[in-house]
PDB file of C-alpha atoms in Angstrom:
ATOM      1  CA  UNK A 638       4.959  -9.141   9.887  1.00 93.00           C
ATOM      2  CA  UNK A 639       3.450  -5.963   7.984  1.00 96.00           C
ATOM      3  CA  UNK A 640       4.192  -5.861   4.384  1.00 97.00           C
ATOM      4  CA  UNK A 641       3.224  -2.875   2.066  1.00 98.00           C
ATOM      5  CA  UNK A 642       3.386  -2.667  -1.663  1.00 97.00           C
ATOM      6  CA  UNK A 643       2.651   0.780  -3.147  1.00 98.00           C
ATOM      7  CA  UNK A 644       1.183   0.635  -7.051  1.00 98.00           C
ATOM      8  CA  UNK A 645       0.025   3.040  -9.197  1.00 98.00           C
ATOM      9  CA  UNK A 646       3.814   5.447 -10.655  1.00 98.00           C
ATOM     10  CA  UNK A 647       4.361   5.886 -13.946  1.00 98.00           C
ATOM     11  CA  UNK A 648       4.873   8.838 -16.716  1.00 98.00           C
ATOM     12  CA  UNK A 649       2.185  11.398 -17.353  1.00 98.00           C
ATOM     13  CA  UNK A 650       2.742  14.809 -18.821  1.00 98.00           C
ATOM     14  CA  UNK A 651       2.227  17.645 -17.095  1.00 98.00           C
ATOM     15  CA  UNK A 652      -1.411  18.428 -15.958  1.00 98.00           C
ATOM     16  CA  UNK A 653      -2.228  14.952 -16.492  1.00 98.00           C
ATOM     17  CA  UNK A 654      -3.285  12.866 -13.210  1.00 98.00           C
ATOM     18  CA  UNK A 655      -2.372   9.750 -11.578  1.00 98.00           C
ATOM     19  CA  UNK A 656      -3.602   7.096  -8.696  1.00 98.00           C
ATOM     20  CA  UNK A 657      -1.367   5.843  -6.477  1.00 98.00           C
ATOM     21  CA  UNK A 658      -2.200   2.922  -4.369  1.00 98.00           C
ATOM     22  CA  UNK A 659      -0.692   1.362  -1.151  1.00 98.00           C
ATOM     23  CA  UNK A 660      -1.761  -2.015  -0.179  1.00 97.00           C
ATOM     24  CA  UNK A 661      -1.111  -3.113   3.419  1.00 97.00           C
ATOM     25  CA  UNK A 662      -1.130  -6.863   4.218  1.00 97.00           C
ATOM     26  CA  UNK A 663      -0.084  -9.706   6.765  1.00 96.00           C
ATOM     27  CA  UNK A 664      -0.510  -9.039  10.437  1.00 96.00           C
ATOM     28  CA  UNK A 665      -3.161  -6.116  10.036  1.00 95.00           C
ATOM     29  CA  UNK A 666      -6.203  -6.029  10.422  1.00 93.00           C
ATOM     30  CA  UNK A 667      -6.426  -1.716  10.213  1.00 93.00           C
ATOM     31  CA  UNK A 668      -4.151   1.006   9.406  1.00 94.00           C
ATOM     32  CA  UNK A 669      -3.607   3.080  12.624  1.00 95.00           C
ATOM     33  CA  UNK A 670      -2.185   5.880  10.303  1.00 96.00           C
ATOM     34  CA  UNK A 671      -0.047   6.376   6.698  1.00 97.00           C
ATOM     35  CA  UNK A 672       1.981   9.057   5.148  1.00 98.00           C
ATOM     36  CA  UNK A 673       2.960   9.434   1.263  1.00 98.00           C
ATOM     37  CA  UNK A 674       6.612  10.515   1.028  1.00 98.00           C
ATOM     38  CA  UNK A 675       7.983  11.390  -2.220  1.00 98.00           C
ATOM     39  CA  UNK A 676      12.103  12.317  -2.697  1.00 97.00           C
ATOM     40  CA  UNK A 677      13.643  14.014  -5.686  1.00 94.00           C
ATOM     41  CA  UNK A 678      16.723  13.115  -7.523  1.00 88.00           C
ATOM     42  CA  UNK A 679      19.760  15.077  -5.167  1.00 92.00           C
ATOM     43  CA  UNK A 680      16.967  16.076  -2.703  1.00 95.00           C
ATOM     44  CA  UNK A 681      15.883  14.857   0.933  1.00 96.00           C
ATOM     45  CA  UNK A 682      12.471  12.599   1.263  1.00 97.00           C
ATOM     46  CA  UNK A 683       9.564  15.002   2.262  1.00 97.00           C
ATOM     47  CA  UNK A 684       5.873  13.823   3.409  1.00 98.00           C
ATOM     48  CA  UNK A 685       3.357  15.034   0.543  1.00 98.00           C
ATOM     49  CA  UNK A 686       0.309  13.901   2.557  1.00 98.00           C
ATOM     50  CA  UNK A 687      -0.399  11.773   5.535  1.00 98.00           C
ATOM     51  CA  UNK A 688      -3.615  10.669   7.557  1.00 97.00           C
ATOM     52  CA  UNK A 689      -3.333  10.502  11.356  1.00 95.00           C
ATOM     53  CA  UNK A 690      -5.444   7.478  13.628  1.00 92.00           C
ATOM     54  CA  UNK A 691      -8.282  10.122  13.589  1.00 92.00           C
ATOM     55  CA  UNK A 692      -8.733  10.604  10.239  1.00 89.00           C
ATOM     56  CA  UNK A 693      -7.284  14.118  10.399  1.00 96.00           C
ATOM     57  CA  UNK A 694      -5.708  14.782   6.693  1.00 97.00           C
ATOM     58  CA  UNK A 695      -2.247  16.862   6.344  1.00 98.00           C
ATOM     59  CA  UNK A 696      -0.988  18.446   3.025  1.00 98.00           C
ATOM     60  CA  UNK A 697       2.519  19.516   2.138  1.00 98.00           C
ATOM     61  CA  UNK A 698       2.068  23.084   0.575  1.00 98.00           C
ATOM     62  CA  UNK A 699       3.652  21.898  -2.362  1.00 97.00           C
ATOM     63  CA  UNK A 700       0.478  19.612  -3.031  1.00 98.00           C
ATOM     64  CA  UNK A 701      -2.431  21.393  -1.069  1.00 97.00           C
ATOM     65  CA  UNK A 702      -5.213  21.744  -3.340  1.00 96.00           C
ATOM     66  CA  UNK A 703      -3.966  19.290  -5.987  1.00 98.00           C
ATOM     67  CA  UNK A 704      -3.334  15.627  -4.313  1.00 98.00           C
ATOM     68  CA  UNK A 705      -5.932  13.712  -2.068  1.00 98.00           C
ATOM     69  CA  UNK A 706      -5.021  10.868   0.458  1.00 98.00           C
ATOM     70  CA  UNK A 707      -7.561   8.771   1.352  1.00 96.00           C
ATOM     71  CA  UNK A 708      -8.688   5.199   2.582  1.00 94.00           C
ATOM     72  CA  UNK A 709     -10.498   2.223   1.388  1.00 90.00           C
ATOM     73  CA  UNK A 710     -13.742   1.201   2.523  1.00 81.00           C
ATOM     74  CA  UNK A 711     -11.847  -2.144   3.685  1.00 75.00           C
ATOM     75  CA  UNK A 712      -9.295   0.374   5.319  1.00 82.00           C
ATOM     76  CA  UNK A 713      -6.120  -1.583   4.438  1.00 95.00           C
ATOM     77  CA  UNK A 714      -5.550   0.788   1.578  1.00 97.00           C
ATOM     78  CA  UNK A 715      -4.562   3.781   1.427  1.00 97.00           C
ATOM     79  CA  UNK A 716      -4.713   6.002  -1.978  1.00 98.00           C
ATOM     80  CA  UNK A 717      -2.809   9.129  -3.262  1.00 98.00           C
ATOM     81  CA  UNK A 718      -4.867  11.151  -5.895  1.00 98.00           C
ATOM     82  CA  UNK A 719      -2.853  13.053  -7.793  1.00 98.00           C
ATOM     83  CA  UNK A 720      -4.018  16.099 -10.126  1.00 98.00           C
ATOM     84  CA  UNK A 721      -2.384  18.857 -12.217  1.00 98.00           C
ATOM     85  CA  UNK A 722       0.972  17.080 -12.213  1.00 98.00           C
ATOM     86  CA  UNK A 723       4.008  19.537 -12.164  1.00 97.00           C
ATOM     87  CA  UNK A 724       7.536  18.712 -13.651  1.00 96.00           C
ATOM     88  CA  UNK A 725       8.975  19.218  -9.596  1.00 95.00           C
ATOM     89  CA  UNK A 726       5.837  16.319  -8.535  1.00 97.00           C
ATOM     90  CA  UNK A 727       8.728  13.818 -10.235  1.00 97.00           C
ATOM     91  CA  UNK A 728      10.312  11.561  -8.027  1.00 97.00           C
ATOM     92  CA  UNK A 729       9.848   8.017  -5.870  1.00 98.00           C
ATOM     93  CA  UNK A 730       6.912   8.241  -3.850  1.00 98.00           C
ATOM     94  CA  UNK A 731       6.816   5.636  -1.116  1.00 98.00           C
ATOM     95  CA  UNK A 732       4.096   4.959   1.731  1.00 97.00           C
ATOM     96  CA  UNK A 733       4.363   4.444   5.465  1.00 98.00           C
ATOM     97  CA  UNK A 734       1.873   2.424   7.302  1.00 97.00           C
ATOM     98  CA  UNK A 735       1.210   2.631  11.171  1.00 96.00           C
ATOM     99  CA  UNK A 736       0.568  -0.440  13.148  1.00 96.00           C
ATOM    100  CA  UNK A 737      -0.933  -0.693  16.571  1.00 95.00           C
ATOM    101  CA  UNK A 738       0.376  -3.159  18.417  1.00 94.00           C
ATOM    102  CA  UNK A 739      -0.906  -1.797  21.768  1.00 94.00           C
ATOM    103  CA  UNK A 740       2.266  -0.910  23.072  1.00 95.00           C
ATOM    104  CA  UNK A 741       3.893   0.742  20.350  1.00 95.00           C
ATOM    105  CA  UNK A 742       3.007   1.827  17.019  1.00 95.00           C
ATOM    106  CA  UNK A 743       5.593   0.287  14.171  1.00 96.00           C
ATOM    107  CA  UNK A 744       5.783   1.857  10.830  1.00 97.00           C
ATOM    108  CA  UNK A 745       6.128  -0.079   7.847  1.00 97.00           C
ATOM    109  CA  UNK A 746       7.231   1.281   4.653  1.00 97.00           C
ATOM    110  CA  UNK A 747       6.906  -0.238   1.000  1.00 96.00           C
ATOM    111  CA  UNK A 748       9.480  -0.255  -1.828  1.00 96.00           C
ATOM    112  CA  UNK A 749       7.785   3.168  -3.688  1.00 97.00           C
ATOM    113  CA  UNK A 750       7.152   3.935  -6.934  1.00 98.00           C
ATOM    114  CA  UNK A 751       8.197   5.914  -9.633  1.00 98.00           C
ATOM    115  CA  UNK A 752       6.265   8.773 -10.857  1.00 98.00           C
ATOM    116  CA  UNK A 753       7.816  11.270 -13.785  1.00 98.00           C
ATOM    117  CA  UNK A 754       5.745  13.824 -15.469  1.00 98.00           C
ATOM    118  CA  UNK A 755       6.955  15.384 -18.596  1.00 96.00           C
ATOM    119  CA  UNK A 756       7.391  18.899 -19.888  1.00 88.00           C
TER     120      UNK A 756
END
């Protein structure tokens, strides 16, 4: 089994920054790919950012320019800068981890974290 915490939410005011983290662990030895998805009080979940086995990087519009994704050096964690926090950035931000098993690819999601920035 895959487990995945994510780490990092809380309440900054708006501009302010935070660091999310996303910690995969168990049967993994590297993270094939991983997505940040975010969803909004009465709104659908939407990916923010995601990485693909490549190392390609992705941005939602809504973040371009303001939140990096990244990877540690170990590669079993992945990382969700986040700058010039906007009211609308509120919401539960979750990550999705890729597997490889060699025959399929499994994603594994954590239990998210709150993030709330104030006006």
């Amino acid at each position: 089994q895959v487990y995945v915490e994510e780490s990092g939410g809380g309440t900054v005011e708006v501009g302010g920054s935070l660091r999310l983290s996303c910690e995969a662990s168990g049967r993994i030895d590297s993270i094939y790919g991983a997505g940040w998805y975010r969803q909004a009080p009465g709104k659908d979940r939407e990916l923010v950012a995601g990485m693909n086995p490549s190392g390609a990087l992705w941005y939602s519009e809504l973040v371009k320019d303001r939140f990096t994704i990244s990877r540690s050096d170990g590669g079993l964690t992945v990382y969700l800068q986040m700058n010039s926090l906007k009211p609308e950035d509120t919401g539960f931000y979750m990550c999705s981890v890729q597997r490889d098993w060699g025959d399929y690819v499994a994603d594994y999601w954590g239990h998210g974290t709150q993030v709330t920035v104030s006006s």
